[in-house]
XYZ file of C-alpha atoms in Angstrom:
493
model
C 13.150 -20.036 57.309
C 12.292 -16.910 55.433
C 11.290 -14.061 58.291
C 9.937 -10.697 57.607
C 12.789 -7.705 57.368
C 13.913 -6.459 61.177
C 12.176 -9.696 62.527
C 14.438 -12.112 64.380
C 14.030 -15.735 65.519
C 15.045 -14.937 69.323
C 12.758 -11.271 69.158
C 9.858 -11.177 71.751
C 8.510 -7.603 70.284
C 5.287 -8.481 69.225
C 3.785 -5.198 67.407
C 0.570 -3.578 69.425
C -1.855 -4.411 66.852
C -4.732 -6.880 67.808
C -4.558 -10.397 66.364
C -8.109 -11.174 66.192
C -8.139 -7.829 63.998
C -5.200 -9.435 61.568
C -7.191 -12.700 61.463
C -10.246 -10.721 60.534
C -8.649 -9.084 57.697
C -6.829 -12.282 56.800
C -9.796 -14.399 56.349
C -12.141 -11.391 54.329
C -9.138 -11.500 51.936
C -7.700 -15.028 51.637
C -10.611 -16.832 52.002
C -12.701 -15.459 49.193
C -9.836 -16.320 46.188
C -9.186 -19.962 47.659
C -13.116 -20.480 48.055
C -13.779 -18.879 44.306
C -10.727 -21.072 42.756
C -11.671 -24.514 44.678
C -15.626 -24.046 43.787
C -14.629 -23.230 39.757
C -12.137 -25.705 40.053
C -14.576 -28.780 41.275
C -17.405 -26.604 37.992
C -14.533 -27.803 35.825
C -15.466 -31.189 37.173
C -18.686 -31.391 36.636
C -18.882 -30.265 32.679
C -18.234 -34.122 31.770
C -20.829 -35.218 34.075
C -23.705 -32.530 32.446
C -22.001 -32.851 29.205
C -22.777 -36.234 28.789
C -26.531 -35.356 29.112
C -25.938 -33.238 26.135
C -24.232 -35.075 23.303
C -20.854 -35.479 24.056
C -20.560 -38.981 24.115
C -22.335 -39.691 21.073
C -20.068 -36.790 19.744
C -16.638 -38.267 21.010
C -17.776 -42.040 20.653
C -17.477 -42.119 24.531
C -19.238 -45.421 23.665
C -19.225 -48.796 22.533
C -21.710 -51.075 21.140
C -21.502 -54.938 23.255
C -24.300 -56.316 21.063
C -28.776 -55.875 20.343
C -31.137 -57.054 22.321
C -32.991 -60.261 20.713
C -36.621 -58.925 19.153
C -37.917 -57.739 15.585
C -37.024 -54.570 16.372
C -33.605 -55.084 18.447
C -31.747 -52.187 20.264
C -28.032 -51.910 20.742
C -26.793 -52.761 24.370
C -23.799 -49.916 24.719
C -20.518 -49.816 27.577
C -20.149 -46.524 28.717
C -16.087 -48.243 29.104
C -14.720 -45.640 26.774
C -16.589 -42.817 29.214
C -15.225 -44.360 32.465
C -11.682 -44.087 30.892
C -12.362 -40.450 30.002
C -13.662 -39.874 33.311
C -10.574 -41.517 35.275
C -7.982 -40.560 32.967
C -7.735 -37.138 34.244
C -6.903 -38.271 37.893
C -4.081 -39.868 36.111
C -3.036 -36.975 35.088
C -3.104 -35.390 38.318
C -1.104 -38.533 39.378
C 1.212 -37.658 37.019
C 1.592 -33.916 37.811
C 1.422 -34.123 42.244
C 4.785 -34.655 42.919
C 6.237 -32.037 40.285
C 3.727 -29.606 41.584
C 4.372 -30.091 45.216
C 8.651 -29.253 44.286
C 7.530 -26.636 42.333
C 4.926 -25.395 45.317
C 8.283 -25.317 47.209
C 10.535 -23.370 44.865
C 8.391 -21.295 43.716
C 6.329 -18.254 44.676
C 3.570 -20.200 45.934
C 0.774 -17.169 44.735
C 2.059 -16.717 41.320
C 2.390 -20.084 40.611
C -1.432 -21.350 41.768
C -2.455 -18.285 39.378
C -0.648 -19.514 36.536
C -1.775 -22.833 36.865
C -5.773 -21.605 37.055
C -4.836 -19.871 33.690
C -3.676 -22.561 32.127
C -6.235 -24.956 33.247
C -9.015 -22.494 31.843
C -7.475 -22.309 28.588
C -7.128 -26.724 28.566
C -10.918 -26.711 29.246
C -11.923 -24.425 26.406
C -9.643 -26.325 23.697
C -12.210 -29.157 24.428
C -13.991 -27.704 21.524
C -11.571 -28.672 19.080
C -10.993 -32.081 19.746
C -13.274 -34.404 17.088
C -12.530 -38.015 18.438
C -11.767 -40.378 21.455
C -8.434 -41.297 21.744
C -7.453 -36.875 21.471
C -10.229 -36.284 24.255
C -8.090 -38.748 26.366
C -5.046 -36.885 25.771
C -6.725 -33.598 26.998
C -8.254 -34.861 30.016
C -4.998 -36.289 30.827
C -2.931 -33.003 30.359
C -5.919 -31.164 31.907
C -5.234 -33.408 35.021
C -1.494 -32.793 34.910
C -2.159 -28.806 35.204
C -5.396 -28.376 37.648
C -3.166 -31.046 40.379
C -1.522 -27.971 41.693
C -4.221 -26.430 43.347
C -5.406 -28.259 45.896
C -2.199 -29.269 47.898
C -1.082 -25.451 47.255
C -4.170 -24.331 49.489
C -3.195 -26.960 51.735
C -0.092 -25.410 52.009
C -1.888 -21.690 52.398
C -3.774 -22.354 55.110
C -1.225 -24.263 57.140
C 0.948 -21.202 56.077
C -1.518 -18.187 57.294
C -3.314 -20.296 60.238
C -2.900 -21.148 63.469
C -3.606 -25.017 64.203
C -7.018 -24.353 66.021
C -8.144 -22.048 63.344
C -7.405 -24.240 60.444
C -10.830 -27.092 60.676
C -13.030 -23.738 60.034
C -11.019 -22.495 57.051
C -10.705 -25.819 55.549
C -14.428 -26.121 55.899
C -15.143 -22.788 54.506
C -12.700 -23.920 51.265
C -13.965 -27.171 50.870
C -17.490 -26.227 50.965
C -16.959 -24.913 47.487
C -16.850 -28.185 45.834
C -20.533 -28.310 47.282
C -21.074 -24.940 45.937
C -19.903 -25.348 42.697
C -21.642 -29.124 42.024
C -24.607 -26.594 42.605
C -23.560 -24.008 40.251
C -22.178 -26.111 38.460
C -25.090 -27.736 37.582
C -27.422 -24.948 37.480
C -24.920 -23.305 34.923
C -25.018 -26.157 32.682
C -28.882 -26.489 32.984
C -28.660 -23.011 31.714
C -26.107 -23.157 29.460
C -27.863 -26.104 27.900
C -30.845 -24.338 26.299
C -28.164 -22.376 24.517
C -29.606 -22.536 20.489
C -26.748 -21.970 18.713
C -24.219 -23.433 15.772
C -22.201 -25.233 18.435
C -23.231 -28.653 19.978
C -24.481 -27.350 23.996
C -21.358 -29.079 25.449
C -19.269 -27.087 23.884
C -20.995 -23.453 25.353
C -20.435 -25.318 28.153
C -16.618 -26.041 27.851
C -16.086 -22.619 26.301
C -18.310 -20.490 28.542
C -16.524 -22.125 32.090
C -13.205 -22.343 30.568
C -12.975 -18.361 29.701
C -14.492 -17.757 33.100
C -11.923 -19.602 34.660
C -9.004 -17.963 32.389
C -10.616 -14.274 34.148
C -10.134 -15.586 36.939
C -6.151 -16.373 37.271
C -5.544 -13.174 35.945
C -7.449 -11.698 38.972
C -5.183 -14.145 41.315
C -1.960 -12.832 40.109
C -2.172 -9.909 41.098
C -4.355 -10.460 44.006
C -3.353 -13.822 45.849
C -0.060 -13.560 48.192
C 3.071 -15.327 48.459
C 2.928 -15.244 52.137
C 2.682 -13.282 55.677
C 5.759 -12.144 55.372
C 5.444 -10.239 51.935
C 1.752 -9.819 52.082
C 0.673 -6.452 50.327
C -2.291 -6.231 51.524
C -1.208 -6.363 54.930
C 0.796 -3.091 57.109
C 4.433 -4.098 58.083
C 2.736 -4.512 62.115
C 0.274 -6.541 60.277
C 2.820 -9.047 59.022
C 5.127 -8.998 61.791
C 1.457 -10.508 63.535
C 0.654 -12.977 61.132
C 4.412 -14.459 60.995
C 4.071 -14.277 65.186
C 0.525 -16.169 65.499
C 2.372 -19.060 63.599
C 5.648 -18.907 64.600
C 4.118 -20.269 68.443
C 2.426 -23.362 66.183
C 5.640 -24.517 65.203
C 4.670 -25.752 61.954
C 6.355 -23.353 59.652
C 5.745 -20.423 57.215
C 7.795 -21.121 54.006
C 11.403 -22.756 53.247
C 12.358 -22.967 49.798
C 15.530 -25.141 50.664
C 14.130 -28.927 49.961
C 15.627 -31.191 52.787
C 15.693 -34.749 51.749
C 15.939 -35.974 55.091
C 12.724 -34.324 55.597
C 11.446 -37.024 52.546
C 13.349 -39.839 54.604
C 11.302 -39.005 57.576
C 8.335 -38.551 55.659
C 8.486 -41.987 54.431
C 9.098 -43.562 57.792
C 6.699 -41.749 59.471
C 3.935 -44.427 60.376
C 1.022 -41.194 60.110
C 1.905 -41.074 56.612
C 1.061 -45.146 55.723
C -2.282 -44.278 57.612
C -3.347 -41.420 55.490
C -2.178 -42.308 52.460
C -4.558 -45.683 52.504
C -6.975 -43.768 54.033
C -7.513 -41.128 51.763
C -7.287 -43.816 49.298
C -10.498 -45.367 50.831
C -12.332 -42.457 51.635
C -12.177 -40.680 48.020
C -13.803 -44.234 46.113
C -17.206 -43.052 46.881
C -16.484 -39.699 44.818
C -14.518 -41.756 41.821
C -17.587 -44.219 41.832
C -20.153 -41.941 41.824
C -19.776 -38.582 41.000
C -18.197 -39.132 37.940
C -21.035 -40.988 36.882
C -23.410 -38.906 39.197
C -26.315 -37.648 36.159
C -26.063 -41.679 34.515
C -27.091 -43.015 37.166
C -29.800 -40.265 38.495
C -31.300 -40.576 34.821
C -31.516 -44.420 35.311
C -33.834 -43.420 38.439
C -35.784 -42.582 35.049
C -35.659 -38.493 35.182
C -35.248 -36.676 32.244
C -31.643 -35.273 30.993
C -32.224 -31.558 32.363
C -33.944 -33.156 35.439
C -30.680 -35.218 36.221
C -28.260 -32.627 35.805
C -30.196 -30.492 38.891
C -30.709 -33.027 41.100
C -26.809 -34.096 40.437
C -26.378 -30.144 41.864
C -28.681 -31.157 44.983
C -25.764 -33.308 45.826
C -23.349 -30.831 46.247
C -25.753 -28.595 48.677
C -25.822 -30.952 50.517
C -21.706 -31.657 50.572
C -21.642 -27.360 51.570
C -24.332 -28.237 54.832
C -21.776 -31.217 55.680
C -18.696 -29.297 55.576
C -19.900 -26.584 57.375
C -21.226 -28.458 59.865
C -18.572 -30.291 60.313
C -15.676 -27.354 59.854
C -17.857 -25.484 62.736
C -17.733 -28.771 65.559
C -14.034 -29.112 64.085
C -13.452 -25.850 65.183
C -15.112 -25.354 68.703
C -14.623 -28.985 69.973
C -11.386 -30.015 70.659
C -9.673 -32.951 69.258
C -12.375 -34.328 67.456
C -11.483 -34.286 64.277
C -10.931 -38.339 63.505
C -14.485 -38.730 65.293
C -15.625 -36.466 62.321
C -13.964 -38.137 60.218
C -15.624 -41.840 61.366
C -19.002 -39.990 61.541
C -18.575 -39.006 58.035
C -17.723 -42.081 56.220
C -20.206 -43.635 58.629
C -22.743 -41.892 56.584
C -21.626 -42.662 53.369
C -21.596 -46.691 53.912
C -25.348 -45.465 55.372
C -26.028 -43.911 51.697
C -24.185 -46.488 49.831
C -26.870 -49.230 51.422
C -29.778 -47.248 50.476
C -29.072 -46.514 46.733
C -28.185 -50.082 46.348
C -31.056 -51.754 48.041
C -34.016 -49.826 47.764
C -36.586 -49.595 44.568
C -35.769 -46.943 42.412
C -38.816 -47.275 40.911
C -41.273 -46.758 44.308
C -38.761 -45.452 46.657
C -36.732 -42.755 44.427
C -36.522 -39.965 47.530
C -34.653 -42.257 50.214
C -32.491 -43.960 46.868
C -31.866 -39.981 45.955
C -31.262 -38.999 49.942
C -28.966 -41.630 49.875
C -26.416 -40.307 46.963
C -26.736 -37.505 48.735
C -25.500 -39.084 51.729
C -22.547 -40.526 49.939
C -21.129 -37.031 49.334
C -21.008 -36.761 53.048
C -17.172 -37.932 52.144
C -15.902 -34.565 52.184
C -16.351 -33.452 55.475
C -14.260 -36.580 56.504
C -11.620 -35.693 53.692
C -11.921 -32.136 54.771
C -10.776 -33.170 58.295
C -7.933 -35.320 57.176
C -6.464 -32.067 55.591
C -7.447 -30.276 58.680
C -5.080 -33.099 60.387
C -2.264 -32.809 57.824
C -2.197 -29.005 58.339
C -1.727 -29.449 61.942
C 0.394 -32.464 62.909
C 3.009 -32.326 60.064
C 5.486 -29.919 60.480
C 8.847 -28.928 58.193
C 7.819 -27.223 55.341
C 9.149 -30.212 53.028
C 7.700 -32.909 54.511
C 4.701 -30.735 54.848
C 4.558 -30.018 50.880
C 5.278 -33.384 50.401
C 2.574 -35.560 52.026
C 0.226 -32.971 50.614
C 1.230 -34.210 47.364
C 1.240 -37.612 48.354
C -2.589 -37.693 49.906
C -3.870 -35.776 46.367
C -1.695 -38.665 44.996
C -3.833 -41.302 46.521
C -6.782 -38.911 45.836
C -6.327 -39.268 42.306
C -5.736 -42.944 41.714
C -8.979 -43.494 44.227
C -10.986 -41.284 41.868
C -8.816 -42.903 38.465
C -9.646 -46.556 39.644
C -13.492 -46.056 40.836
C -14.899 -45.215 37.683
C -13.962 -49.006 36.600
C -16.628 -50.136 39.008
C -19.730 -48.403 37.126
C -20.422 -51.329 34.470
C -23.917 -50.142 32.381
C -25.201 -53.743 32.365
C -25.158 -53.933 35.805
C -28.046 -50.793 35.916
C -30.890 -53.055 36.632
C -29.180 -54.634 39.525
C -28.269 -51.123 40.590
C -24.905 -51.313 40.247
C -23.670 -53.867 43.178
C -20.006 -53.830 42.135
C -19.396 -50.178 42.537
C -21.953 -49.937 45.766
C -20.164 -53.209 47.309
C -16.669 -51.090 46.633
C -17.490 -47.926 48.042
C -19.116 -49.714 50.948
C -15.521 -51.608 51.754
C -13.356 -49.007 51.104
C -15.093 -46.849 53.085
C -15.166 -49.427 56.139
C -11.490 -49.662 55.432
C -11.180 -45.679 55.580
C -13.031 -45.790 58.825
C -10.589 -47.976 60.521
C -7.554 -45.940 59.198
C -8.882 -42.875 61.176
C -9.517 -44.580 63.964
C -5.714 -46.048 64.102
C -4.636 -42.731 63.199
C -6.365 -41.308 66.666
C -5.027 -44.167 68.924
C -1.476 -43.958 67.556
C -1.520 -39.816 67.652
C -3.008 -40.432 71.470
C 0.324 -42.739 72.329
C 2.651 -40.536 70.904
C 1.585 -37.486 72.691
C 1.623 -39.731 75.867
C 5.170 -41.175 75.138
C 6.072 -37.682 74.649
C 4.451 -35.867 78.227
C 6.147 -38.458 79.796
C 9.575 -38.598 78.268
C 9.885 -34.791 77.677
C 7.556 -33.594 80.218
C 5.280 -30.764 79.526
C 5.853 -28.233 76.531
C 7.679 -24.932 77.521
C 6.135 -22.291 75.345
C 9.010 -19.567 75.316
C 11.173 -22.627 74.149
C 8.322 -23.572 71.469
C 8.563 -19.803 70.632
C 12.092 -20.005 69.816
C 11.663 -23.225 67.658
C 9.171 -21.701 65.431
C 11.387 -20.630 63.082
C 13.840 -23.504 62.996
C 11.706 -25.795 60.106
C 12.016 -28.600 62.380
C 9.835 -31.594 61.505
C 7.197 -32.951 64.178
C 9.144 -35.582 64.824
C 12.256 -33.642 65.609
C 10.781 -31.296 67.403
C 10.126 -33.169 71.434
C 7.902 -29.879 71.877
C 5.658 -30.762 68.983
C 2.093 -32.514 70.517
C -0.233 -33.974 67.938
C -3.997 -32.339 67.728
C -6.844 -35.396 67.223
């Protein structure tokens, strides 16, 4: 395990300099560039959704045409099938890029390489412009999805790597609350962006305009974001002998760039990981089903393109409410964090029902409350992060399952899309509400297996090992010892 220089695995010198004054100044620095990157990361996101209020699939033949209504004057009856593929088809990307990211999150310098990735995702985004058909917008979406995978389990990584266990529900909360924040901007930036009057098509500001934004951006994170506590610049040497000491007690590791494959075997056998892995599966099909397709189906409530695109943005205020909410009771309650979960996706089955059911004709508000409802799925994805960061120890097997839970996050999100059929409008869309509300049930009783068999272990392990000696914990900190390896180790709920 890497240490900071003159800082031993068996010391007990813990520099006089307060740690809530380290966390302070930890948080006002780290937190803004993993909040900023997230919320312009989930921005890149939503351009396809505004973009196809404004030409692009007319543009890219995102279309085909089934047949004409019967009538004198008959109108063609179009699939939005080549869309759905262009939607999904960049979560097959990231399928394709996850587990080469999360090796080269290991061996490299974990800053550096996040801010290299940003730039290279801004500069994928802006080429949009200069694809002309189809099948070459499927090829960039795909390689677009290959480069932005990085990110996420990276930050994972971060905050399990700069916070202690208790800490870690509020920082995930404060990170995750940018994908609310920037569906909102998002949105609002395309609206503007939009009335653009100019010699390029309005999607294309929009892909050029985001894209060079985001390209700023990484170049501010390379020289800005850190590597980790041990090297951290903006940090005194007391300062980082802290922030390596308030994790070193969690026992979950700083950094390791040694891979240990019997961390992988463990990994694998580790009954934790089959729950997550189907769970986050579940819990991400409302966000593949809907969000993709989140302005379609608003305008089908019969609002106009412009009107569509900000009520799409209402959606993500109200997944930043959620996630604080939720990041705050995560925080101050103790071992709740699967009953947030269950709460969550309790919610979305709720908002699933409503769009489905009611009249979107005479009861628009509660069919409109209810997609909002539906993006309630981040606070429970949110916590299962929150739960990854703090019951999975060994920075391999730590990297690892990150990589494997964004896995199953993007083949939920690739797969979805396939439930939106456009004929099915009328009938409101029953095979993509009926799949969300299933999946989601499913998700629910993942968590809820996931909290009885973390309650058993730590049981089995009180009574086998007896209570956890915290001098001995101390010394372990260092060791990269796996949660299972490690009889100290207790499980947080």
């Amino acid at each position: 395990m890497e240490k900071p220089a003159g800082y031993t695995v068996h010391s007990n010198h813990i520099p006089v300099v307060n740690d809530c004054h380290v966390l302070r100044k930890i948080d006002f620095f780290l937190m803004p560039l993993l909040i900023i990157t997230f919320m312009l990361q989930y921005v890149d996101k939503v351009i396809l959704n505004g973009a196809s209020q404004f030409g692009i699939i007319e543009d890219l033949h995102l279309y085909t045409v089934q047949g004409y209504t019967p009538g004198p004057e008959p109108q063609p009856i179009l699939s939005l099938r080549r869309y759905s593929f262009a939607t999904l088809i960049f979560y097959w990307g990231c399928v394709a890029g996850l587990l080469p990211a999360a090796w080269l999150a290991q061996r490299l310098p974990i800053g550096r390489y996040l801010a290299c990735t940003v730039i290279a995702w801004g500069v994928v985004t802006m080429l949009t412009v200069i694809v002309g058909s189809y099948h070459g917008f499927l090829a960039q979406r795909f390689f677009l999805g290959v480069i932005e995978c990085a990110v996420a389990p990276g930050f994972s990584i971060m905050i399990a790597m700069w916070w202690k266990r208790a800490e870690q529900p509020l920082r995930y909360a404060l990170w995750y609350t940018s994908t609310g924040l920037g569906g909102l901007l998002g949105s609002l930036l395309i609206f503007g962006i939009g009335h653009i009057q100019g010699n390029l098509r309005s999607w294309k500001y929009q892909y050029l305009i985001l894209g060079a934004g985001t390209v700023v951006w990484g170049i501010v994170l390379i020289f800005f974001l850190p590597q980790n506590p041990a090297s951290a610049k903006f940090l005194t040497p007391e300062e980082r002998l802290v922030a390596v000491e308030r994790i070193r007690l969690e026992q979950t590791g700083i950094e390791n760039k040694e891979f240990k494959l019997y961390q992988i075997k463990e990994l694998l056998r580790d009954p934790v990981t089959w729950i997550l892995v189907p769970t986050t599966f579940c819990l991400h099909f409302a966000n593949g089903g809907l969000f993709g397709f989140g302005s379609v189906i608003i305008s089908s409530f019969g609002y106009s393109r412009f009107q569509s695109v900000l009520l799409t943005g209402a959606v993500g205020g109200g997944v930043f409410v959620t996630c604080v909410i939720v990041g705050i009771t995560g925080t101050f309650f103790k071992d709740c964090r699967t009953w947030l979960v269950i709460a969550c996706e309790a919610c979305v089955v709720l908002g699933a029902c409503l769009m489905w059911k009611l009249n979107w004709d005479t009861q628009r508000a509660g069919a409109i409350f209810g997609f909002v409802m539906c993006g309630w799925f981040a606070g429970g994805y949110m916590m299962i992060l929150a739960l990854v960061g703090a019951n999975i120890a060994g920075h391999t097997k730590k990297t690892f399952i990150s990589g494997l839970l964004w896995c199953a996050w993007g083949i939920s999100n690739g797969v979805a899309p396939l439930t939106i059929k456009k004929p099915e409008a009328e009938e409101h869309y029953p095979t993509c509400f009926l799949a969300i509300i299933v999946t989601t049930v499913i998700a629910i009783c993942g968590a809820a297996s996931l909290r009885s068999y973390l309650v058993l272990e730590n049981k089995r392990r009180d009574r086998e090992y007896g209570p956890v000696d915290q001098t001995v914990a101390m010394q372990l900190g260092f060791e990269d010892k796996t949660d299972r390896e490690n009889e100290l180790f207790r499980y947080s709920l």
